[in-house]
Every structure is written in structure tokens, then in C-alpha cells.
Amino acid sequence: MSAEIAPAWMHTQITAEQYDAWTPEQCAGIEIVDGMVSVAPSATKRHNRLARLLANALDHAAGPDWNADTDFDVRLQDVPLTNRRPDVVVYRADTIDISPTRPEHVLLVVEVVSPGSETTDRVVKVDQYARAGIAFYWRVELAATGVPLVYTHVLDPASGLYRDADVFAGEVKAVVPFPVTVELTII
């Protein structure tokens, strides 16, 4: 049995122009960090359900100026190319047909932590989203009890860093960036 070797494009930096020429199928399940392809493992059904519940609630609560959705890239920088694919993105409704989605289009990103993404979601993405100027970052984790915990963070414009805000266990009752309530224990 021979070992499979990763394709050559996984060993060289990808430019924004190259990435933009790829098909949606080629872009699915990956992120580009500093020009390098980063393959994300398939999400669990629980992970996807949490993301969908949050996206639906945020979309409903956001009003006509904002949309909430899942599974698309946010272009954090062009050189070197960094595209992240947050689990949920709240973005300006008037940018729905603009691609790529840029940080200035985004109000809130949500990441649902999975095995294998702990450091990236807790440390790396927090820094990247803050440097990009995205005002709100939420991180969802499953407690040992199985209850989802939602850690919310707000960008401090003076420092350019996120400061910790509310933590919700099971039910989110947030007032910023807009009032929203969502029950996450119904999974």
C-alpha cells in the first residue's frame, strides 16, 4: 500500500487571484492562512446544528440591515492571502452580492470549537478577527455537562483587541450587537 502524497498546491503559497479562480467545490472545507491551504476536518452534526441555530436566531433578530449565514469565506487580507470560513457570519445585508466578503462588511463572527480546532478558535482566530477590525466574536464550546457555553467578545477600538463580555450557558440572551435570544440546549 503506497502513501498518498498531498498535491503540490498544498505546499506553495496561494495568491488571492489563484484562489478566486477556484471552483466552490475546490474551496469547500479549507481555509487559507498566510497563503497556505489549511484543511478543516468535517464538522459533526452537533457542531452544524449549533451553528445553524445561532445563524437562524441572529438572522431573525438582526433586522433588515444585517444577514446571518454559514459556510462562506471572509477575506481577512489579500497578501499573504488569509481567508477564514467562520461557522456563522453576520454581515451587512447590502453586501450580499459582493465577493469576497471583507471584514468591513462583517459585524460578528461565531466559531463553534471542535476537537482539533481548540487553539485556532481560542487564540489564533481571536487575534486575526480583532486585527481585521470585526466588532464582535463569539466562541461556542461544549461544557463537560454537554451544555453549550457561548463566550462573547467585543472589540476594544483603543487597543484593537477583544475584551471578554458575557458568557451564556445553554441559552443566549445577548443585548449586543443587537438583542437576541436563542436556546441551544434543544440539540
mmCIF file with all atom_site columns, C-alpha atoms in Angstrom:
data_model
loop_
_atom_site.group_PDB
_atom_site.id
_atom_site.type_symbol
_atom_site.label_atom_id
_atom_site.label_alt_id
_atom_site.label_comp_id
_atom_site.label_asym_id
_atom_site.label_entity_id
_atom_site.label_seq_id
_atom_site.pdbx_PDB_ins_code
_atom_site.Cartn_x
_atom_site.Cartn_y
_atom_site.Cartn_z
_atom_site.occupancy
_atom_site.B_iso_or_equiv
_atom_site.pdbx_formal_charge
_atom_site.auth_seq_id
_atom_site.auth_comp_id
_atom_site.auth_asym_id
_atom_site.auth_atom_id
_atom_site.pdbx_PDB_model_num
ATOM 1   C CA . MET A 1 1   ? 0.000   0.000  0.000  1.00 0.00 ? 1   MET A CA 1
ATOM 2   C CA . SER A 1 2   ? 1.528   3.305  -1.044 1.00 0.00 ? 2   SER A CA 1
ATOM 3   C CA . ALA A 1 3   ? 1.166   6.504  0.936  1.00 0.00 ? 3   ALA A CA 1
ATOM 4   C CA . GLU A 1 4   ? -0.738  9.306  -0.749 1.00 0.00 ? 4   GLU A CA 1
ATOM 5   C CA . ILE A 1 5   ? 1.236   12.472 -1.253 1.00 0.00 ? 5   ILE A CA 1
ATOM 6   C CA . ALA A 1 6   ? -0.526  15.802 -0.840 1.00 0.00 ? 6   ALA A CA 1
ATOM 7   C CA . PRO A 1 7   ? -0.999  17.749 -4.086 1.00 0.00 ? 7   PRO A CA 1
ATOM 8   C CA . ALA A 1 8   ? 1.680   20.316 -4.940 1.00 0.00 ? 8   ALA A CA 1
ATOM 9   C CA . TRP A 1 9   ? -0.697  23.262 -4.375 1.00 0.00 ? 9   TRP A CA 1
ATOM 10  C CA . MET A 1 10  ? -0.791  22.341 -0.687 1.00 0.00 ? 10  MET A CA 1
ATOM 11  C CA . HIS A 1 11  ? 2.940   23.096 -0.434 1.00 0.00 ? 11  HIS A CA 1
ATOM 12  C CA . THR A 1 12  ? 3.060   26.530 -2.068 1.00 0.00 ? 12  THR A CA 1
ATOM 13  C CA . GLN A 1 13  ? 1.501   29.855 -1.201 1.00 0.00 ? 13  GLN A CA 1
ATOM 14  C CA . ILE A 1 14  ? -1.784  30.597 -2.944 1.00 0.00 ? 14  ILE A CA 1
ATOM 15  C CA . THR A 1 15  ? -2.473  34.130 -4.145 1.00 0.00 ? 15  THR A CA 1
ATOM 16  C CA . ALA A 1 16  ? -5.856  35.821 -3.962 1.00 0.00 ? 16  ALA A CA 1
ATOM 17  C CA . GLU A 1 17  ? -6.072  35.689 -7.765 1.00 0.00 ? 17  GLU A CA 1
ATOM 18  C CA . GLN A 1 18  ? -5.409  31.940 -7.819 1.00 0.00 ? 18  GLN A CA 1
ATOM 19  C CA . TYR A 1 19  ? -7.921  31.256 -5.058 1.00 0.00 ? 19  TYR A CA 1
ATOM 20  C CA . ASP A 1 20  ? -10.584 33.402 -6.718 1.00 0.00 ? 20  ASP A CA 1
ATOM 21  C CA . ALA A 1 21  ? -10.255 31.241 -9.862 1.00 0.00 ? 21  ALA A CA 1
ATOM 22  C CA . TRP A 1 22  ? -11.018 28.027 -7.938 1.00 0.00 ? 22  TRP A CA 1
ATOM 23  C CA . THR A 1 23  ? -14.486 26.479 -8.006 1.00 0.00 ? 23  THR A CA 1
ATOM 24  C CA . PRO A 1 24  ? -16.702 26.459 -4.905 1.00 0.00 ? 24  PRO A CA 1
ATOM 25  C CA . GLU A 1 25  ? -16.057 22.714 -4.659 1.00 0.00 ? 25  GLU A CA 1
ATOM 26  C CA . GLN A 1 26  ? -12.294 23.318 -4.507 1.00 0.00 ? 26  GLN A CA 1
ATOM 27  C CA . CYS A 1 27  ? -12.769 25.925 -1.752 1.00 0.00 ? 27  CYS A CA 1
ATOM 28  C CA . ALA A 1 28  ? -15.103 23.826 0.414  1.00 0.00 ? 28  ALA A CA 1
ATOM 29  C CA . GLY A 1 29  ? -13.641 22.571 3.662  1.00 0.00 ? 29  GLY A CA 1
ATOM 30  C CA . ILE A 1 30  ? -10.493 24.687 3.545  1.00 0.00 ? 30  ILE A CA 1
ATOM 31  C CA . GLU A 1 31  ? -9.193  27.972 4.812  1.00 0.00 ? 31  GLU A CA 1
ATOM 32  C CA . ILE A 1 32  ? -6.176  29.881 3.536  1.00 0.00 ? 32  ILE A CA 1
ATOM 33  C CA . VAL A 1 33  ? -3.807  31.168 6.207  1.00 0.00 ? 33  VAL A CA 1
ATOM 34  C CA . ASP A 1 34  ? -0.817  33.260 5.148  1.00 0.00 ? 34  ASP A CA 1
ATOM 35  C CA . GLY A 1 35  ? -1.286  31.878 1.644  1.00 0.00 ? 35  GLY A CA 1
ATOM 36  C CA . MET A 1 36  ? -1.182  28.225 2.711  1.00 0.00 ? 36  MET A CA 1
ATOM 37  C CA . VAL A 1 37  ? -4.111  25.831 2.435  1.00 0.00 ? 37  VAL A CA 1
ATOM 38  C CA . SER A 1 38  ? -5.425  24.618 5.770  1.00 0.00 ? 38  SER A CA 1
ATOM 39  C CA . VAL A 1 39  ? -7.803  21.665 5.528  1.00 0.00 ? 39  VAL A CA 1
ATOM 40  C CA . ALA A 1 40  ? -10.600 21.614 8.081  1.00 0.00 ? 40  ALA A CA 1
ATOM 41  C CA . PRO A 1 41  ? -11.989 18.272 9.226  1.00 0.00 ? 41  PRO A CA 1
ATOM 42  C CA . SER A 1 42  ? -15.665 17.639 8.562  1.00 0.00 ? 42  SER A CA 1
ATOM 43  C CA . ALA A 1 43  ? -17.896 19.078 11.267 1.00 0.00 ? 43  ALA A CA 1
ATOM 44  C CA . THR A 1 44  ? -20.140 16.886 13.393 1.00 0.00 ? 44  THR A CA 1
ATOM 45  C CA . LYS A 1 45  ? -23.911 17.080 13.184 1.00 0.00 ? 45  LYS A CA 1
ATOM 46  C CA . ARG A 1 46  ? -23.966 18.692 16.667 1.00 0.00 ? 46  ARG A CA 1
ATOM 47  C CA . HIS A 1 47  ? -21.481 21.332 15.517 1.00 0.00 ? 47  HIS A CA 1
ATOM 48  C CA . ASN A 1 48  ? -23.533 22.100 12.397 1.00 0.00 ? 48  ASN A CA 1
ATOM 49  C CA . ARG A 1 49  ? -26.792 22.236 14.354 1.00 0.00 ? 49  ARG A CA 1
ATOM 50  C CA . LEU A 1 50  ? -25.352 24.701 16.888 1.00 0.00 ? 50  LEU A CA 1
ATOM 51  C CA . ALA A 1 51  ? -24.115 26.899 14.034 1.00 0.00 ? 51  ALA A CA 1
ATOM 52  C CA . ARG A 1 52  ? -27.479 26.724 12.252 1.00 0.00 ? 52  ARG A CA 1
ATOM 53  C CA . LEU A 1 53  ? -29.481 27.521 15.416 1.00 0.00 ? 53  LEU A CA 1
ATOM 54  C CA . LEU A 1 54  ? -27.285 30.553 16.062 1.00 0.00 ? 54  LEU A CA 1
ATOM 55  C CA . ALA A 1 55  ? -27.377 31.698 12.432 1.00 0.00 ? 55  ALA A CA 1
ATOM 56  C CA . ASN A 1 56  ? -31.179 31.419 12.274 1.00 0.00 ? 56  ASN A CA 1
ATOM 57  C CA . ALA A 1 57  ? -31.675 33.316 15.551 1.00 0.00 ? 57  ALA A CA 1
ATOM 58  C CA . LEU A 1 58  ? -29.146 36.007 14.628 1.00 0.00 ? 58  LEU A CA 1
ATOM 59  C CA . ASP A 1 59  ? -30.653 36.413 11.157 1.00 0.00 ? 59  ASP A CA 1
ATOM 60  C CA . HIS A 1 60  ? -34.137 36.817 12.619 1.00 0.00 ? 60  HIS A CA 1
ATOM 61  C CA . ALA A 1 61  ? -33.002 39.271 15.317 1.00 0.00 ? 61  ALA A CA 1
ATOM 62  C CA . ALA A 1 62  ? -30.685 41.331 13.113 1.00 0.00 ? 62  ALA A CA 1
ATOM 63  C CA . GLY A 1 63  ? -33.360 43.221 11.254 1.00 0.00 ? 63  GLY A CA 1
ATOM 64  C CA . PRO A 1 64  ? -33.230 44.286 7.603  1.00 0.00 ? 64  PRO A CA 1
ATOM 65  C CA . ASP A 1 65  ? -29.722 45.799 7.678  1.00 0.00 ? 65  ASP A CA 1
ATOM 66  C CA . TRP A 1 66  ? -27.893 42.576 8.574  1.00 0.00 ? 66  TRP A CA 1
ATOM 67  C CA . ASN A 1 67  ? -27.886 38.959 7.397  1.00 0.00 ? 67  ASN A CA 1
ATOM 68  C CA . ALA A 1 68  ? -26.563 35.927 9.259  1.00 0.00 ? 68  ALA A CA 1
ATOM 69  C CA . ASP A 1 69  ? -25.360 32.896 7.382  1.00 0.00 ? 69  ASP A CA 1
ATOM 70  C CA . THR A 1 70  ? -22.983 29.941 7.442  1.00 0.00 ? 70  THR A CA 1
ATOM 71  C CA . ASP A 1 71  ? -20.332 28.384 5.246  1.00 0.00 ? 71  ASP A CA 1
ATOM 72  C CA . PHE A 1 72  ? -18.643 31.148 3.257  1.00 0.00 ? 72  PHE A CA 1
ATOM 73  C CA . ASP A 1 73  ? -15.254 32.847 3.267  1.00 0.00 ? 73  ASP A CA 1
ATOM 74  C CA . VAL A 1 74  ? -14.324 36.093 4.926  1.00 0.00 ? 74  VAL A CA 1
ATOM 75  C CA . ARG A 1 75  ? -11.237 37.584 3.246  1.00 0.00 ? 75  ARG A CA 1
ATOM 76  C CA . LEU A 1 76  ? -9.181  38.933 6.148  1.00 0.00 ? 76  LEU A CA 1
ATOM 77  C CA . GLN A 1 77  ? -6.227  40.001 4.000  1.00 0.00 ? 77  GLN A CA 1
ATOM 78  C CA . ASP A 1 78  ? -5.041  39.731 0.407  1.00 0.00 ? 78  ASP A CA 1
ATOM 79  C CA . VAL A 1 79  ? -1.264  39.468 0.891  1.00 0.00 ? 79  VAL A CA 1
ATOM 80  C CA . PRO A 1 80  ? -0.463  36.978 2.103  1.00 0.00 ? 80  PRO A CA 1
ATOM 81  C CA . LEU A 1 81  ? -3.924  35.619 1.442  1.00 0.00 ? 81  LEU A CA 1
ATOM 82  C CA . THR A 1 82  ? -5.927  34.807 4.561  1.00 0.00 ? 82  THR A CA 1
ATOM 83  C CA . ASN A 1 83  ? -9.470  33.530 4.126  1.00 0.00 ? 83  ASN A CA 1
ATOM 84  C CA . ARG A 1 84  ? -11.324 32.229 7.140  1.00 0.00 ? 84  ARG A CA 1
ATOM 85  C CA . ARG A 1 85  ? -14.642 30.382 6.992  1.00 0.00 ? 85  ARG A CA 1
ATOM 86  C CA . PRO A 1 86  ? -16.393 31.161 10.300 1.00 0.00 ? 86  PRO A CA 1
ATOM 87  C CA . ASP A 1 87  ? -19.219 28.905 11.400 1.00 0.00 ? 87  ASP A CA 1
ATOM 88  C CA . VAL A 1 88  ? -21.595 31.907 11.445 1.00 0.00 ? 88  VAL A CA 1
ATOM 89  C CA . VAL A 1 89  ? -21.139 35.368 9.948  1.00 0.00 ? 89  VAL A CA 1
ATOM 90  C CA . VAL A 1 90  ? -23.373 38.406 10.499 1.00 0.00 ? 90  VAL A CA 1
ATOM 91  C CA . TYR A 1 91  ? -22.742 40.766 7.592  1.00 0.00 ? 91  TYR A CA 1
ATOM 92  C CA . ARG A 1 92  ? -24.266 43.910 6.077  1.00 0.00 ? 92  ARG A CA 1
ATOM 93  C CA . ALA A 1 93  ? -27.320 42.978 4.004  1.00 0.00 ? 93  ALA A CA 1
ATOM 94  C CA . ASP A 1 94  ? -26.350 45.394 1.247  1.00 0.00 ? 94  ASP A CA 1
ATOM 95  C CA . THR A 1 95  ? -23.162 43.368 0.612  1.00 0.00 ? 95  THR A CA 1
ATOM 96  C CA . ILE A 1 96  ? -24.922 40.077 -0.146 1.00 0.00 ? 96  ILE A CA 1
ATOM 97  C CA . ASP A 1 97  ? -23.718 40.071 -3.760 1.00 0.00 ? 97  ASP A CA 1
ATOM 98  C CA . ILE A 1 98  ? -20.205 41.365 -3.059 1.00 0.00 ? 98  ILE A CA 1
ATOM 99  C CA . SER A 1 99  ? -17.459 38.776 -3.127 1.00 0.00 ? 99  SER A CA 1
ATOM 100 C CA . PRO A 1 100 ? -15.207 38.289 -1.371 1.00 0.00 ? 100 PRO A CA 1
ATOM 101 C CA . THR A 1 101 ? -16.773 39.278 1.937  1.00 0.00 ? 101 THR A CA 1
ATOM 102 C CA . ARG A 1 102 ? -14.387 41.662 3.688  1.00 0.00 ? 102 ARG A CA 1
ATOM 103 C CA . PRO A 1 103 ? -14.031 42.497 7.401  1.00 0.00 ? 103 PRO A CA 1
ATOM 104 C CA . GLU A 1 104 ? -15.690 45.887 6.868  1.00 0.00 ? 104 GLU A CA 1
ATOM 105 C CA . HIS A 1 105 ? -18.829 44.009 5.761  1.00 0.00 ? 105 HIS A CA 1
ATOM 106 C CA . VAL A 1 106 ? -18.890 41.899 8.947  1.00 0.00 ? 106 VAL A CA 1
ATOM 107 C CA . LEU A 1 107 ? -20.349 42.723 12.358 1.00 0.00 ? 107 LEU A CA 1
ATOM 108 C CA . LEU A 1 108 ? -19.994 39.371 14.154 1.00 0.00 ? 108 LEU A CA 1
ATOM 109 C CA . VAL A 1 109 ? -18.303 36.033 13.611 1.00 0.00 ? 109 VAL A CA 1
ATOM 110 C CA . VAL A 1 110 ? -19.072 32.857 15.554 1.00 0.00 ? 110 VAL A CA 1
ATOM 111 C CA . GLU A 1 111 ? -16.804 29.838 15.824 1.00 0.00 ? 111 GLU A CA 1
ATOM 112 C CA . VAL A 1 112 ? -18.001 26.520 17.245 1.00 0.00 ? 112 VAL A CA 1
ATOM 113 C CA . VAL A 1 113 ? -14.997 24.786 18.805 1.00 0.00 ? 113 VAL A CA 1
ATOM 114 C CA . SER A 1 114 ? -14.406 21.208 17.676 1.00 0.00 ? 114 SER A CA 1
ATOM 115 C CA . PRO A 1 115 ? -11.740 18.676 18.582 1.00 0.00 ? 115 PRO A CA 1
ATOM 116 C CA . GLY A 1 116 ? -8.705  19.807 16.633 1.00 0.00 ? 116 GLY A CA 1
ATOM 117 C CA . SER A 1 117 ? -9.730  23.478 16.420 1.00 0.00 ? 117 SER A CA 1
ATOM 118 C CA . GLU A 1 118 ? -9.303  24.446 20.072 1.00 0.00 ? 118 GLU A CA 1
ATOM 119 C CA . THR A 1 119 ? -6.119  26.531 19.768 1.00 0.00 ? 119 THR A CA 1
ATOM 120 C CA . THR A 1 120 ? -7.128  28.033 16.438 1.00 0.00 ? 120 THR A CA 1
ATOM 121 C CA . ASP A 1 121 ? -10.575 29.125 17.706 1.00 0.00 ? 121 ASP A CA 1
ATOM 122 C CA . ARG A 1 122 ? -9.417  30.234 21.181 1.00 0.00 ? 122 ARG A CA 1
ATOM 123 C CA . VAL A 1 123 ? -6.198  32.040 20.216 1.00 0.00 ? 123 VAL A CA 1
ATOM 124 C CA . VAL A 1 124 ? -5.362  32.382 16.520 1.00 0.00 ? 124 VAL A CA 1
ATOM 125 C CA . LYS A 1 125 ? -8.738  33.417 15.113 1.00 0.00 ? 125 LYS A CA 1
ATOM 126 C CA . VAL A 1 126 ? -9.371  35.772 18.029 1.00 0.00 ? 126 VAL A CA 1
ATOM 127 C CA . ASP A 1 127 ? -6.223  37.675 17.096 1.00 0.00 ? 127 ASP A CA 1
ATOM 128 C CA . GLN A 1 128 ? -6.923  37.594 13.341 1.00 0.00 ? 128 GLN A CA 1
ATOM 129 C CA . TYR A 1 129 ? -10.527 38.775 13.646 1.00 0.00 ? 129 TYR A CA 1
ATOM 130 C CA . ALA A 1 130 ? -9.532  41.555 16.059 1.00 0.00 ? 130 ALA A CA 1
ATOM 131 C CA . ARG A 1 131 ? -6.694  42.757 13.776 1.00 0.00 ? 131 ARG A CA 1
ATOM 132 C CA . ALA A 1 132 ? -9.192  42.760 10.901 1.00 0.00 ? 132 ALA A CA 1
ATOM 133 C CA . GLY A 1 133 ? -11.487 45.056 12.924 1.00 0.00 ? 133 GLY A CA 1
ATOM 134 C CA . ILE A 1 134 ? -14.510 42.737 13.274 1.00 0.00 ? 134 ILE A CA 1
ATOM 135 C CA . ALA A 1 135 ? -16.513 44.220 16.160 1.00 0.00 ? 135 ALA A CA 1
ATOM 136 C CA . PHE A 1 136 ? -17.826 41.031 17.803 1.00 0.00 ? 136 PHE A CA 1
ATOM 137 C CA . TYR A 1 137 ? -16.506 37.477 18.207 1.00 0.00 ? 137 TYR A CA 1
ATOM 138 C CA . TRP A 1 138 ? -18.439 34.620 19.805 1.00 0.00 ? 138 TRP A CA 1
ATOM 139 C CA . ARG A 1 139 ? -16.922 31.235 20.643 1.00 0.00 ? 139 ARG A CA 1
ATOM 140 C CA . VAL A 1 140 ? -19.146 28.240 21.373 1.00 0.00 ? 140 VAL A CA 1
ATOM 141 C CA . GLU A 1 141 ? -17.811 25.350 23.420 1.00 0.00 ? 141 GLU A CA 1
ATOM 142 C CA . LEU A 1 142 ? -19.437 22.263 24.884 1.00 0.00 ? 142 LEU A CA 1
ATOM 143 C CA . ALA A 1 143 ? -19.032 22.075 28.653 1.00 0.00 ? 143 ALA A CA 1
ATOM 144 C CA . ALA A 1 144 ? -18.309 18.730 30.319 1.00 0.00 ? 144 ALA A CA 1
ATOM 145 C CA . THR A 1 145 ? -22.041 18.617 31.116 1.00 0.00 ? 145 THR A CA 1
ATOM 146 C CA . GLY A 1 146 ? -22.865 18.801 27.402 1.00 0.00 ? 146 GLY A CA 1
ATOM 147 C CA . VAL A 1 147 ? -24.375 22.282 27.755 1.00 0.00 ? 147 VAL A CA 1
ATOM 148 C CA . PRO A 1 148 ? -23.115 24.729 25.123 1.00 0.00 ? 148 PRO A CA 1
ATOM 149 C CA . LEU A 1 149 ? -21.236 27.709 26.537 1.00 0.00 ? 149 LEU A CA 1
ATOM 150 C CA . VAL A 1 150 ? -21.106 30.865 24.437 1.00 0.00 ? 150 VAL A CA 1
ATOM 151 C CA . TYR A 1 151 ? -18.226 33.215 25.202 1.00 0.00 ? 151 TYR A CA 1
ATOM 152 C CA . THR A 1 152 ? -18.783 36.669 23.732 1.00 0.00 ? 152 THR A CA 1
ATOM 153 C CA . HIS A 1 153 ? -16.054 39.199 22.976 1.00 0.00 ? 153 HIS A CA 1
ATOM 154 C CA . VAL A 1 154 ? -16.243 42.861 21.973 1.00 0.00 ? 154 VAL A CA 1
ATOM 155 C CA . LEU A 1 155 ? -13.518 44.692 20.072 1.00 0.00 ? 155 LEU A CA 1
ATOM 156 C CA . ASP A 1 156 ? -11.901 47.481 22.066 1.00 0.00 ? 156 ASP A CA 1
ATOM 157 C CA . PRO A 1 157 ? -11.161 50.149 19.434 1.00 0.00 ? 157 PRO A CA 1
ATOM 158 C CA . ALA A 1 158 ? -8.416  51.738 21.554 1.00 0.00 ? 158 ALA A CA 1
ATOM 159 C CA . SER A 1 159 ? -6.318  48.581 21.889 1.00 0.00 ? 159 SER A CA 1
ATOM 160 C CA . GLY A 1 160 ? -7.504  46.724 18.784 1.00 0.00 ? 160 GLY A CA 1
ATOM 161 C CA . LEU A 1 161 ? -8.038  43.650 20.960 1.00 0.00 ? 161 LEU A CA 1
ATOM 162 C CA . TYR A 1 162 ? -11.142 41.821 22.085 1.00 0.00 ? 162 TYR A CA 1
ATOM 163 C CA . ARG A 1 163 ? -12.274 42.180 25.645 1.00 0.00 ? 163 ARG A CA 1
ATOM 164 C CA . ASP A 1 164 ? -14.298 39.480 27.309 1.00 0.00 ? 164 ASP A CA 1
ATOM 165 C CA . ALA A 1 165 ? -18.016 40.184 27.545 1.00 0.00 ? 165 ALA A CA 1
ATOM 166 C CA . ASP A 1 166 ? -20.832 37.845 28.568 1.00 0.00 ? 166 ASP A CA 1
ATOM 167 C CA . VAL A 1 167 ? -20.746 34.070 28.917 1.00 0.00 ? 167 VAL A CA 1
ATOM 168 C CA . PHE A 1 168 ? -24.006 32.219 28.321 1.00 0.00 ? 168 PHE A CA 1
ATOM 169 C CA . ALA A 1 169 ? -24.730 28.633 29.378 1.00 0.00 ? 169 ALA A CA 1
ATOM 170 C CA . GLY A 1 170 ? -27.345 26.897 27.263 1.00 0.00 ? 170 GLY A CA 1
ATOM 171 C CA . GLU A 1 171 ? -29.428 29.941 26.438 1.00 0.00 ? 171 GLU A CA 1
ATOM 172 C CA . VAL A 1 172 ? -28.019 33.064 24.827 1.00 0.00 ? 172 VAL A CA 1
ATOM 173 C CA . LYS A 1 173 ? -29.704 36.324 25.857 1.00 0.00 ? 173 LYS A CA 1
ATOM 174 C CA . ALA A 1 174 ? -27.422 38.878 24.284 1.00 0.00 ? 174 ALA A CA 1
ATOM 175 C CA . VAL A 1 175 ? -28.098 42.594 24.006 1.00 0.00 ? 175 VAL A CA 1
ATOM 176 C CA . VAL A 1 176 ? -25.185 43.382 21.663 1.00 0.00 ? 176 VAL A CA 1
ATOM 177 C CA . PRO A 1 177 ? -24.660 43.678 18.777 1.00 0.00 ? 177 PRO A CA 1
ATOM 178 C CA . PHE A 1 178 ? -28.485 43.559 18.909 1.00 0.00 ? 178 PHE A CA 1
ATOM 179 C CA . PRO A 1 179 ? -30.946 41.820 21.219 1.00 0.00 ? 179 PRO A CA 1
ATOM 180 C CA . VAL A 1 180 ? -31.175 38.096 20.503 1.00 0.00 ? 180 VAL A CA 1
ATOM 181 C CA . THR A 1 181 ? -32.318 35.058 22.448 1.00 0.00 ? 181 THR A CA 1
ATOM 182 C CA . VAL A 1 182 ? -31.585 31.504 21.371 1.00 0.00 ? 182 VAL A CA 1
ATOM 183 C CA . GLU A 1 183 ? -31.943 28.224 23.247 1.00 0.00 ? 183 GLU A CA 1
ATOM 184 C CA . LEU A 1 184 ? -29.007 25.931 22.486 1.00 0.00 ? 184 LEU A CA 1
ATOM 185 C CA . THR A 1 185 ? -29.886 23.009 24.759 1.00 0.00 ? 185 THR A CA 1
ATOM 186 C CA . ILE A 1 186 ? -32.535 21.684 22.354 1.00 0.00 ? 186 ILE A CA 1
ATOM 187 C CA . ILE A 1 187 ? -29.970 19.744 20.347 1.00 0.00 ? 187 ILE A CA 1
#
